[in-house]
Coordinates of C-alpha atoms and ligand atoms in Angstrom, one line a residue:
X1072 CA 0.0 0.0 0.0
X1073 CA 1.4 3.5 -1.1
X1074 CA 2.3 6.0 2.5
X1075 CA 1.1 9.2 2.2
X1076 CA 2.9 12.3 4.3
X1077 CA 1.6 15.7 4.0
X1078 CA 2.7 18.9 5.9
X1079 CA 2.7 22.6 5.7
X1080 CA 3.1 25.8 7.1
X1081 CA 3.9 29.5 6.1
X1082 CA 6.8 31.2 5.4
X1083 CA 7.1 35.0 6.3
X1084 CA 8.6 36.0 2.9
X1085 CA 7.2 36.6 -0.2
X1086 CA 6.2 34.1 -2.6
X1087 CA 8.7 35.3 -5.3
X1088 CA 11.6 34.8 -2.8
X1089 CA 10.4 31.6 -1.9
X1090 CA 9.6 30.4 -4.9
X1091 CA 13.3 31.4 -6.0
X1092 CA 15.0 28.4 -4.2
X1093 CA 12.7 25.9 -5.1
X1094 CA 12.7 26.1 -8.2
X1095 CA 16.1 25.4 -8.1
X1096 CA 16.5 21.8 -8.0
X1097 CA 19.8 21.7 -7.0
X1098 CA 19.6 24.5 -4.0
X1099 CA 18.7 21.9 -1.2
X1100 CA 22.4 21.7 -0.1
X1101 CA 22.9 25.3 1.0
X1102 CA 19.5 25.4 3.0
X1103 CA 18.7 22.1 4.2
X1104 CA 20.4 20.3 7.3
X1105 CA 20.2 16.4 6.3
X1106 CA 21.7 17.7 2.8
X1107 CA 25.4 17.5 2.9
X1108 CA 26.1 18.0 -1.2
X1109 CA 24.1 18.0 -4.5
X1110 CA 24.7 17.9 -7.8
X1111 CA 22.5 18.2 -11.2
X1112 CA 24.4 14.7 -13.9
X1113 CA 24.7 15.6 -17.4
X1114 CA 25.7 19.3 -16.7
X1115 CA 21.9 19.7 -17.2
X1116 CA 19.9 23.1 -15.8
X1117 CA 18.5 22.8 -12.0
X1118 CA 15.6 23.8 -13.4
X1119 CA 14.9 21.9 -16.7
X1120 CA 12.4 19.1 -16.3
X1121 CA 14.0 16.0 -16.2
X1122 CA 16.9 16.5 -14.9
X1123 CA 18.3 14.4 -12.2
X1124 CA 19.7 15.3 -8.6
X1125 CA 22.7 13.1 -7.2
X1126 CA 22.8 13.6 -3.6
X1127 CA 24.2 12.4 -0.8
X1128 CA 22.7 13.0 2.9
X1129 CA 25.1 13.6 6.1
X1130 CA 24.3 10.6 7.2
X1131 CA 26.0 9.0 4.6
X1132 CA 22.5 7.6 2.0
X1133 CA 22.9 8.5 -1.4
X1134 CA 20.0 9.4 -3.7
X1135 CA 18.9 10.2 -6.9
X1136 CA 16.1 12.5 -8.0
X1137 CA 14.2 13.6 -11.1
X1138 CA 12.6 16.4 -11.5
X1139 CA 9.2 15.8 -13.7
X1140 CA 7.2 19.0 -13.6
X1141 CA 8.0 22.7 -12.8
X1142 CA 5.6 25.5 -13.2
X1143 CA 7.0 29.4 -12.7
X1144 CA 2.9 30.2 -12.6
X1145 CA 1.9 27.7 -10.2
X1146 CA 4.5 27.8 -8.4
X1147 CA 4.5 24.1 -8.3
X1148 CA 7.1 21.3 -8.9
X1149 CA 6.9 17.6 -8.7
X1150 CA 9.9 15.2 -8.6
X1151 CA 10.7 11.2 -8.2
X1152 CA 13.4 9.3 -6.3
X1153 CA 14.9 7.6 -9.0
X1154 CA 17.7 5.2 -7.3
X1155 CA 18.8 6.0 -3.5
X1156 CA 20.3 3.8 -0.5
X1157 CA 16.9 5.0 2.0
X1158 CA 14.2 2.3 1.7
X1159 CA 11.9 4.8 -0.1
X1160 CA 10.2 3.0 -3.0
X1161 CA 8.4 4.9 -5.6
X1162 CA 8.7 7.8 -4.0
X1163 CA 6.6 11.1 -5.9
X1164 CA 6.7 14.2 -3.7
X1165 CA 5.3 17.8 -5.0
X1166 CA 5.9 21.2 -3.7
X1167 CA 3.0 23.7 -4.4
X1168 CA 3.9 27.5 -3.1
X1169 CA 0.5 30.3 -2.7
X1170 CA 0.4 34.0 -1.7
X1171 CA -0.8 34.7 1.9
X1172 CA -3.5 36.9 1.1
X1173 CA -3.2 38.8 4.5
X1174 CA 0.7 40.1 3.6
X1175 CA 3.7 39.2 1.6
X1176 CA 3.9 35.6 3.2
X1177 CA 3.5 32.7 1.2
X1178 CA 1.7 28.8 1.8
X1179 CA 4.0 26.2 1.5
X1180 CA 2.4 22.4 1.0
X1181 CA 5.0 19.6 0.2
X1182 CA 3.2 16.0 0.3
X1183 CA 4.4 12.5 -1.0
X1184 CA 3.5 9.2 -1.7
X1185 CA 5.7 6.3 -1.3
X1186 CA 5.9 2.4 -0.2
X1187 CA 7.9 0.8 1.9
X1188 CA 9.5 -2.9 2.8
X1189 CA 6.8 -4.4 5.1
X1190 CA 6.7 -3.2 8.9
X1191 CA 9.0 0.4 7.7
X1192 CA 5.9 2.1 7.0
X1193 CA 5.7 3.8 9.9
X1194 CA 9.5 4.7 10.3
X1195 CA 9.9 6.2 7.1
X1196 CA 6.6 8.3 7.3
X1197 CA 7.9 9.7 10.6
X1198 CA 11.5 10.3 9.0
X1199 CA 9.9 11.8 5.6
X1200 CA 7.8 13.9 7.7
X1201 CA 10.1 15.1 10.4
X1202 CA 13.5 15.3 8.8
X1203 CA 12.9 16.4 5.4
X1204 CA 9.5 18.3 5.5
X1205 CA 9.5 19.9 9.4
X1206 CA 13.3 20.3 9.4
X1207 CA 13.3 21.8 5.3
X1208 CA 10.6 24.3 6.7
X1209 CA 12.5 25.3 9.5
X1210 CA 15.9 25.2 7.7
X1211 CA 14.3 27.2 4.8
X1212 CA 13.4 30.1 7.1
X1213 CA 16.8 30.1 8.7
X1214 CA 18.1 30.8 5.1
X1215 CA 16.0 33.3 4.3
X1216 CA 16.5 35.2 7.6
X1217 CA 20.5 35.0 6.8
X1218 CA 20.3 36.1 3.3
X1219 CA 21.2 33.0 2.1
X1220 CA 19.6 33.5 -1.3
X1221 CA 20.6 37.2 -1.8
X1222 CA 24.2 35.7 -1.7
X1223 CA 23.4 33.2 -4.0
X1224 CA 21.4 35.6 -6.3
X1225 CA 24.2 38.0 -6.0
X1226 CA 21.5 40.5 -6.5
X1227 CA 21.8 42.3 -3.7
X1228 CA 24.4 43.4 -0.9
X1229 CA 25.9 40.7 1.6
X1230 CA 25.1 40.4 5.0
X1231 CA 27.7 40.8 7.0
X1232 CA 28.1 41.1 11.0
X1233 CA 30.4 43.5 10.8
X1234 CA 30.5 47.3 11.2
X1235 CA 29.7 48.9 7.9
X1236 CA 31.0 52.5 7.1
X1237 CA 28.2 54.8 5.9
X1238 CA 27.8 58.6 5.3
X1239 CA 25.5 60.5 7.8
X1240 CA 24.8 64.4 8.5
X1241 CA 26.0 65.3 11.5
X1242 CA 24.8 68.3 14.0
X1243 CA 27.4 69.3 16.7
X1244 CA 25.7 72.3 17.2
X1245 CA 22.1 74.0 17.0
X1246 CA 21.4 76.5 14.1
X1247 CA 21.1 76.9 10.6
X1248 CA 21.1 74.7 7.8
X1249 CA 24.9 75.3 7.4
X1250 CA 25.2 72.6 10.4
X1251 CA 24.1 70.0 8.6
X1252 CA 27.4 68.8 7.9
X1253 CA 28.4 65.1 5.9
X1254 CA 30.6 62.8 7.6
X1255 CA 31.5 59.1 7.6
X1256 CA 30.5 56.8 10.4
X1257 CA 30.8 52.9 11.4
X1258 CA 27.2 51.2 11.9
X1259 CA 27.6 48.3 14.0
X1260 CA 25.5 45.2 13.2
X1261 CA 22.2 45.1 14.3
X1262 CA 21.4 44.3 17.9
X1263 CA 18.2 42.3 19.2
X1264 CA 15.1 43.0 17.9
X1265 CA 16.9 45.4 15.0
X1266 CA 17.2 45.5 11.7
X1267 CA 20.0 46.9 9.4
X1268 CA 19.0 48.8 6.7
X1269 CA 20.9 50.1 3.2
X1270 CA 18.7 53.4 3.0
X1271 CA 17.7 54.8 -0.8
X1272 CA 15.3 57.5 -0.2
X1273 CA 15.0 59.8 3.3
X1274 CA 12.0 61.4 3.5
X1275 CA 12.7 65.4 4.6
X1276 CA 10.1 66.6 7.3
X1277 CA 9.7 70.2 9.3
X1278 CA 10.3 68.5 12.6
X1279 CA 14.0 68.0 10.9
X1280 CA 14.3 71.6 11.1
X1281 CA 12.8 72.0 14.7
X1282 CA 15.8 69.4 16.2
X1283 CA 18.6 71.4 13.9
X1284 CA 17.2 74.6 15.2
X1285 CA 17.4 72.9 18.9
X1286 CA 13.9 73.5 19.5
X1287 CA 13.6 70.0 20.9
X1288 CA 16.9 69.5 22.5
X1289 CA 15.5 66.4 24.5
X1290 CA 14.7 64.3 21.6
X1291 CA 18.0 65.3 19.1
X1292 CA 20.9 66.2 21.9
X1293 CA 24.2 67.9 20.4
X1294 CA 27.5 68.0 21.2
X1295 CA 31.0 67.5 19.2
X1296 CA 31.8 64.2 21.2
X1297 CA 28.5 62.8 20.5
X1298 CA 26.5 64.5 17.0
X1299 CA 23.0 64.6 16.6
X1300 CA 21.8 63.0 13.2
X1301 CA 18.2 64.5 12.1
X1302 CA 15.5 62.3 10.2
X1303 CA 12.3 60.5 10.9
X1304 CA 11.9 58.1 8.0
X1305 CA 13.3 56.4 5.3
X1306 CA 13.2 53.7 2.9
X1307 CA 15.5 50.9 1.1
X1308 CA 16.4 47.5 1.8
X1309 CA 17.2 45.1 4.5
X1310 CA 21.0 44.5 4.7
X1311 CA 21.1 41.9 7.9
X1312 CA 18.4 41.5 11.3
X1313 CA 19.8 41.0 14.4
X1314 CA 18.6 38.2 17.0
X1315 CA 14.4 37.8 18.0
X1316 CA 13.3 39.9 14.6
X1317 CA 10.8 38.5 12.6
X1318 CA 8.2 39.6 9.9
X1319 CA 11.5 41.1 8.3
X1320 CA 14.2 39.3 6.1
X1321 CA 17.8 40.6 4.8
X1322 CA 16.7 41.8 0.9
X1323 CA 13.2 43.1 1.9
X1324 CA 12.4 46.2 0.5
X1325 CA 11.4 48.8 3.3
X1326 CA 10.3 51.9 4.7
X1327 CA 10.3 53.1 8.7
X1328 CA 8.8 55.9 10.7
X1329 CA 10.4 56.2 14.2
X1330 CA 10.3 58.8 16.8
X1331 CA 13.9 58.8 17.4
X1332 CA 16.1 60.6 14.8
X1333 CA 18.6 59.5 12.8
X1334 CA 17.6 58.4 9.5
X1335 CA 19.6 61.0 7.3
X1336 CA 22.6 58.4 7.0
X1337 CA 23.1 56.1 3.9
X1338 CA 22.7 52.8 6.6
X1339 CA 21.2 52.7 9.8
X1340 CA 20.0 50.2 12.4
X1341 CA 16.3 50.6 13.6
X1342 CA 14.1 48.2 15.8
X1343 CA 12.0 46.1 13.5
X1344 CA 9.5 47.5 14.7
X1345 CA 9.5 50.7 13.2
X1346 CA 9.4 48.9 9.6
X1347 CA 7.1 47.8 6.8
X1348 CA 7.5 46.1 4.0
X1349 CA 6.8 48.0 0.5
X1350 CA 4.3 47.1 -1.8
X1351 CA 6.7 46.1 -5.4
X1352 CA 4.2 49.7 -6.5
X1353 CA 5.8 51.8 -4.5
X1354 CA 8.9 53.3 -5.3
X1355 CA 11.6 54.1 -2.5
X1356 CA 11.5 58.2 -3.2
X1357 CA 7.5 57.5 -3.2
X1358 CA 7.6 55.7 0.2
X1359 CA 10.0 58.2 2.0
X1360 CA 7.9 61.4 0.8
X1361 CA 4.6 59.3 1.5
X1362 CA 5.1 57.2 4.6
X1363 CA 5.0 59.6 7.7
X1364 CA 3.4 62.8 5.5
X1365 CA 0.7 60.2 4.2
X1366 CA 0.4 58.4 7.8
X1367 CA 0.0 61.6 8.8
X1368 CA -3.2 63.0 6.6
X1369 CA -4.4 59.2 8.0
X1370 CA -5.0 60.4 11.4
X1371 CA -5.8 63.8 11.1
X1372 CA -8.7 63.1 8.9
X1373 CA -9.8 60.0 10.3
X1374 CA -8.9 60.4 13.6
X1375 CA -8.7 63.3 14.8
X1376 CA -10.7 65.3 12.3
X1377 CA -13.3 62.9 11.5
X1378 CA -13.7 64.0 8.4
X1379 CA -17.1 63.4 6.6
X1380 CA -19.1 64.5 3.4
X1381 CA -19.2 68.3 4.3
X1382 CA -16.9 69.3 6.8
X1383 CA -15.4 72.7 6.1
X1384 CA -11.8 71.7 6.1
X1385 CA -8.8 74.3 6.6
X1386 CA -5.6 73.3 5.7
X1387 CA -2.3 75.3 6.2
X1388 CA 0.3 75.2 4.3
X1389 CA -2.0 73.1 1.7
X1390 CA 0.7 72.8 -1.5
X1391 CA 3.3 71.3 1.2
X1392 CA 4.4 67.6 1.7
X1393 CA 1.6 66.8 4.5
X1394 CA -1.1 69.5 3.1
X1395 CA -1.2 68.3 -0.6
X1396 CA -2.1 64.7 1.1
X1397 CA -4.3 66.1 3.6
X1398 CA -6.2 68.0 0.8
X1399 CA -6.8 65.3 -1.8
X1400 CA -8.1 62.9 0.5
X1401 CA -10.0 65.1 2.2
X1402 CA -12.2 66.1 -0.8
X1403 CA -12.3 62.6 -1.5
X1404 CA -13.9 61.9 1.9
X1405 CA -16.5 64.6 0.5
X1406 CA -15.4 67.6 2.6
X1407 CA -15.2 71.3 1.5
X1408 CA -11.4 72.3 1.5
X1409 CA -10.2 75.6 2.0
X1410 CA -6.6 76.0 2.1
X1411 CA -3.9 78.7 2.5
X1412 CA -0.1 78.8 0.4
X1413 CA 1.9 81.9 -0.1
X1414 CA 1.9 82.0 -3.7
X1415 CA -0.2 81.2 -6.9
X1416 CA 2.0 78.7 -8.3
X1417 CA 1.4 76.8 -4.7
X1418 CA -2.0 77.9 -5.0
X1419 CA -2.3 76.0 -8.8
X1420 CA -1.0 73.0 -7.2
X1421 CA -3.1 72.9 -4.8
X1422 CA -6.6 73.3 -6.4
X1423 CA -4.9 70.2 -8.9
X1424 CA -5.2 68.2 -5.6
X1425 CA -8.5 68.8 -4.3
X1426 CA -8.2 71.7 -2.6
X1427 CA -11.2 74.3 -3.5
X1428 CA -10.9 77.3 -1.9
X1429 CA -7.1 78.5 -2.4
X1430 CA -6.6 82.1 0.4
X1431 CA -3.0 83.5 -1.1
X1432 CA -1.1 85.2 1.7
X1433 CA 2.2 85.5 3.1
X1434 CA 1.7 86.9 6.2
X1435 CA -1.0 84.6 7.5
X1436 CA -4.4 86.6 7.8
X1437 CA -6.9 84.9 6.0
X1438 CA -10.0 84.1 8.7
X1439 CA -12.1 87.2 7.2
X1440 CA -11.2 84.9 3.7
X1441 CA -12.5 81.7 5.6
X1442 CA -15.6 83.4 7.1
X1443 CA -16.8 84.4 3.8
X1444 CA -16.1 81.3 1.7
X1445 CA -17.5 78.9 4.1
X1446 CA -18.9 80.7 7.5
X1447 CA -15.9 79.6 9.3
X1448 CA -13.8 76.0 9.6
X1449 CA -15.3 73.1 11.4
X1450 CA -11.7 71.6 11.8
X1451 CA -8.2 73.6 11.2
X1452 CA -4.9 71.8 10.6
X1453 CA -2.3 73.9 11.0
X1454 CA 1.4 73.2 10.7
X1455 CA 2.0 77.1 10.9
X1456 CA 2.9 77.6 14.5
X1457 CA 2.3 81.2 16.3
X1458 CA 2.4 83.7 13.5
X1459 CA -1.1 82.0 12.4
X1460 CA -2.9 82.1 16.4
X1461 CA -5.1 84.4 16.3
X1462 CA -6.6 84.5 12.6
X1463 CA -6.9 80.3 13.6
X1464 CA -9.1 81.4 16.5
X1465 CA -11.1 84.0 13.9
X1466 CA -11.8 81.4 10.9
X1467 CA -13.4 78.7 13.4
X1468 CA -16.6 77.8 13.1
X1469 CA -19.0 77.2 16.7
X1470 CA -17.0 73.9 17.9
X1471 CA -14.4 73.7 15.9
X1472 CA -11.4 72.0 16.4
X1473 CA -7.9 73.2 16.1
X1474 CA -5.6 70.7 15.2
X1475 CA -2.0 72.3 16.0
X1476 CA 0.5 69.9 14.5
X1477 CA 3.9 72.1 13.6
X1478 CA 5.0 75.5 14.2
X1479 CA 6.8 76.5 10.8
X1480 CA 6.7 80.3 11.6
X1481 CA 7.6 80.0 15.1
X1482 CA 6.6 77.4 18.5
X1483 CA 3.1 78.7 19.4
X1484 CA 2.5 81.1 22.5
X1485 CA 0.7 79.7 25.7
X1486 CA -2.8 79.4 24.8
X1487 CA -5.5 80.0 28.1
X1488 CA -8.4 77.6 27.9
X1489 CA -10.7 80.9 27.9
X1490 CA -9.3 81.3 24.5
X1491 CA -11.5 78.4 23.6
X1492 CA -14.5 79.0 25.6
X1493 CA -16.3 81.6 23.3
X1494 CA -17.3 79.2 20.6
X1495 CA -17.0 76.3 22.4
X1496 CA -14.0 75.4 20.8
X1497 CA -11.6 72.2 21.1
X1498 CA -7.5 72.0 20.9
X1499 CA -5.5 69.4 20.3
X1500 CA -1.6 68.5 20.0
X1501 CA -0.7 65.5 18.3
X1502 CA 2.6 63.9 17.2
X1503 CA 2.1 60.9 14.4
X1504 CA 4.1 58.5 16.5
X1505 CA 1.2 58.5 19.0
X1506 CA -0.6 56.8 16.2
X1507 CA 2.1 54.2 14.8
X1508 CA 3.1 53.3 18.4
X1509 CA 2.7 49.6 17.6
X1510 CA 4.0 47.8 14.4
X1511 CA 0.6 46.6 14.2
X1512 CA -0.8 50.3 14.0
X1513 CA 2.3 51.5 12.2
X1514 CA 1.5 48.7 8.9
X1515 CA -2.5 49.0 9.5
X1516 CA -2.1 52.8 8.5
X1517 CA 1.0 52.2 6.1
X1518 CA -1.5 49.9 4.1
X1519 CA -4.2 52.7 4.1
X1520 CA -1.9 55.0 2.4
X1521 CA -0.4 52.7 -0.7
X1522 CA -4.4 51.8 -0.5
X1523 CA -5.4 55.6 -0.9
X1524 CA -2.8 55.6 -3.3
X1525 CA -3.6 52.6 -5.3
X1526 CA -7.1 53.6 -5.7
X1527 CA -6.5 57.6 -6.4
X1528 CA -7.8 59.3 -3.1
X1529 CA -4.3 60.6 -3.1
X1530 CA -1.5 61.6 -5.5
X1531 CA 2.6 61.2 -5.4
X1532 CA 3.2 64.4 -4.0
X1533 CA 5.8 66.1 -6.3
X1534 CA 9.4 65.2 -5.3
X1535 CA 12.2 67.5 -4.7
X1536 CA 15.8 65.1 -4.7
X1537 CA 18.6 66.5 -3.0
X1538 CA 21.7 63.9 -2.4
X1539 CA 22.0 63.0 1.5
X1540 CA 25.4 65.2 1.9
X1541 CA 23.0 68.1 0.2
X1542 CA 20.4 68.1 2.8
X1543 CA 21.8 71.8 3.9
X1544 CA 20.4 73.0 0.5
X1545 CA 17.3 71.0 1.5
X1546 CA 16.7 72.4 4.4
X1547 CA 17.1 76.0 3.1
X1548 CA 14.8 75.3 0.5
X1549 CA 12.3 73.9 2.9
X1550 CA 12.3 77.2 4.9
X1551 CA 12.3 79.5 2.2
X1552 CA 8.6 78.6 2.0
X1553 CA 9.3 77.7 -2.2
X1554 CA 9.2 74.4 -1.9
X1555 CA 6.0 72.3 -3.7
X1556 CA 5.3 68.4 -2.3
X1557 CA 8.0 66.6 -0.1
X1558 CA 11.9 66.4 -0.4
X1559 CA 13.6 63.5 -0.3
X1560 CA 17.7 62.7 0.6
X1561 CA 19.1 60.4 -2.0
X1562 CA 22.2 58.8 -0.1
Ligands
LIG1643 N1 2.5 66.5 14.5 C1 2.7 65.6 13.5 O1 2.3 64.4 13.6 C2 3.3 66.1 12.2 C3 3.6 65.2 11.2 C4 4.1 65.8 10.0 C5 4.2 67.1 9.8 N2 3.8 68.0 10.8 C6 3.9 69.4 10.7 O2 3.1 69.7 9.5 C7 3.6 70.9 8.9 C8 3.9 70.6 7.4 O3 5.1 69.7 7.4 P1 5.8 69.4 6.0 O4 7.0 68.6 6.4 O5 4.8 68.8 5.1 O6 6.3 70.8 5.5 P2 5.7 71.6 4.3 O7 4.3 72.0 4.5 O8 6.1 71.0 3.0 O9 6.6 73.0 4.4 C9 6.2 73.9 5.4 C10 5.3 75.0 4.8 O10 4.9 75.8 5.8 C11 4.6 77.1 5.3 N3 5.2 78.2 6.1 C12 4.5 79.2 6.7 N4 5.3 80.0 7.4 C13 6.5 79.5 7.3 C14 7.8 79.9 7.7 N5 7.9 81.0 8.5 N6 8.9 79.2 7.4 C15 8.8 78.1 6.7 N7 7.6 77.6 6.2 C16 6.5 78.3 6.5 C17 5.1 77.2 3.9 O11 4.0 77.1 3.0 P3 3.4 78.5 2.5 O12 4.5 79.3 2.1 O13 2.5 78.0 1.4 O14 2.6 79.0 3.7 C18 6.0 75.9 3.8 O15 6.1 75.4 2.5 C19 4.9 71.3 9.7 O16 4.4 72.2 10.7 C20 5.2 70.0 10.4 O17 5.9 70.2 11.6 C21 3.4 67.5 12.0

């Protein structure tokens, strides 16, 4: 009677990578334990059906296999034992690979029939089972987590435990964008629970500017022994992950929001996490401008907003990185969007993304503007700071809500809660990392963005690259209030 053994389980990497050793017939040696060397006879290709495997195990057996089918669209491949020194006897095993539809993980069923000489059936089932299938699963991951097939693919950069030197901006001391200066760094390997990353795109953000300026000296501290590097976000690949991560593999193409800075270098460590995987749609300079800008728009509108068919919006700053988003995905949610920019090129840009009342001015007065288009804001998000106080108070409408998230012109004045009591209005002071504090929340409202994306409800903001040791010039561009969209550090 033929034995039947059947296991699965899932591997946290996607199909594609998976599917990439597999295929290869002749990989099993540099991922599985019992495996001690294969090779294809007849100088045939590992991947051309029909041809045959000579192996030997390390506990001495020696087998031959053929391989009879491969699909690349099924992910699927069937092969035979055609001679070997284990008691396996007509022995026809296939490997069938699926997407996980709930992220980039993939199904992995392997399941053979066999027979045995009488009384082995048993033995061998268990030994099939255990030492090839459990044990390939487990060895499998272990290979994936090392980077085993980047090295093999030579496609991407080699993991290595070692320190790697890297370029980085460095801050010895608070002020103007001329501190931002380039220097060359060791990053060690990561520790537990971190992942290394090879960084392509940095995403620019007005909080960089605060911690230059030293207006947070608690989160960036300076000093010549010990530099402060600025940066939020950033995206590229994985290079190597220390002990305990999982969810992430070396290769994996990423993007991270943190609350601790440090991401304008061309490598840095980061707990895992702070990182998502990017959808193959996404581009790196996409995901950096997008991630914590986009994330961002997220939780105002949906959170803290609660934006709905007809809520008068206002949005400061609405041709920037955050207020383009915030703006198109707004008017998508149905409200009325009224924005402010400083000049009419910013104030084309802006009615191209949704919003529909552009107020030009450069020295922030615009509530009579607000009053008349609309009859006053039912929610204000403002990333202007002080300079903007009072006219925010003016353009409310009865119970609005002020949504103060940034302080471009300056960190806002004490504000008395009898400011507030006339219209009965509300106040509030968020920081995004409030809303990405798990990894869980952090990919949750990733997804919604590439989502938003995906289906139009918001645009690629335009993209200013400056290379990482220009990020002086970036900054000065950011505060000469020309820029359009988000900026982005190419290292
Ligand atoms: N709390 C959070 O979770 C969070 C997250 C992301 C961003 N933010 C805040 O959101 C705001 C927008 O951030 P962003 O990175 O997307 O920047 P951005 O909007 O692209 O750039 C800042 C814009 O602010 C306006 N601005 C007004 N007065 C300014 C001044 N004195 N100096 C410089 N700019 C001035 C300018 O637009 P106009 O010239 O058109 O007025 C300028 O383009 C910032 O306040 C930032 O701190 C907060």
């Amino acid at each position: 009677m033929l034995q039947r053994v059947t296991r699965s389980t899932v591997i946290d990497a996607p199909i594609e990578r998976v599917w990439a050793v597999l295929r290869d017939f002749n990989s099993h040696d540099q991922w599985h334990d019992v495996v001690e060397q294969s090779r294809i006879e007849a100088q045939e290709r590992s991947d051309q059906v029909g041809c045959v495997r000579s192996f030997t195990l390390r506990d001495g057996n020696r087998i031959r296999e053929q391989l009879l089918t491969l699909s690349d669209t099924e992910h699927k491949s069937t092969y035979c034992i055609v001679e070997a020194t284990v008691p396996l006897q007509r022995y026809v095993s296939t490997v069938t690979l699926k997407p996980v539809t709930d992220g980039n993980r993939t199904f992995w069923h392997w399941t053979s029939t066999f027979a045995t000489p009488p009384g082995m059936e048993r033995e061998l089932r268990e030994m099939v089972a255990r030492d090839v299938y459990e044990a390939g699963f487990e060895n499998l991951r272990r290979h994936l987590r090392r980077g085993g097939d980047m090295r093999a693919a030579g496609s991407a950069p080699m993991p290595t435990a070692l320190p790697l030197p890297a370029r980085r901006i460095a801050i010895e001391r608070y002020g103007g964008p001329e501190e931002l200066r380039p220097q060359t760094a060791a990053v060690p390997a990561p520790r537990d629970g971190e992942v290394r990353i090879q960084q392509r795109a940095i995403g620019v953000n007005f909080l960089d500017v605060y911690l230059r300026r030293g207006w947070i000296p608690s989160l960036m501290p300076v000093s010549r022994e010990a530099p402060g590097v600025p940066g939020m976000e950033a995206a590229g690949s994985v290079l190597d992950v220390g002990p305990q991560v999982t969810g992430v593999l070396p290769g994996d193409r990423v993007a991270y929001l943190g609350p601790l800075p440090g991401a304008y270098c061309g490598v840095r460590c980061v707990p895992a996490e702070w990182v998502v995987r990017l959808p193959a749609a996404v581009e790196d300079a996409t995901a950096a401008a997008l991630l914590l800008k986009g994330i961002t728009a997220d939780y105002l509108l949906r959170d803290l907003g609660h934006v709905q068919r007809g809520t008068r919006l206002l949005v400061h700053a609405a041709a920037g990185g955050v207020g383009l988003l915030v703006c198109a995905w707004a008017r998508r949610l149905g409200a009325t969007v009224i924005g402010t920019v400083s000049s009419e090129e910013k104030a084309r840009v802006a009615r191209e993304h949704g919003c529909e009342h552009v107020i030009v001015t450069r020295d922030y007065r615009f509530a009579d503007a607000v009053q008349r288009a609309c009859g006053g804001a039912d929610v204000v998000i403002d990333g202007l700071g002080d300079a903007a106080r009072d006219e925010n108070l003016a353009a409310l409408a009865r119970r609005g809500h002020w949504i103060s998230l940034g302080q471009a012109s300056g960190p806002l004045s004490p504000l008395p809660p009898d400011a507030l009591v006339a219209k009965s209005l509300t106040f509030s002071r968020p920081v995004v990392f409030d809303y990405t504090a798990t990894n869980e929340q952090l990919a949750q409202r990733a997804q919604r963005v590439w989502d938003a994306l995906a289906d139009g409800s918001i645009r690629p903001p335009p993209i200013e690259r400056f290379s990482l040791d220009a990020a002086a010039d970036a900054h000065t561009r950011l505060e000469s209030r020309a820029t359009i969209g988000a900026l982005v550090l190419v290292p």
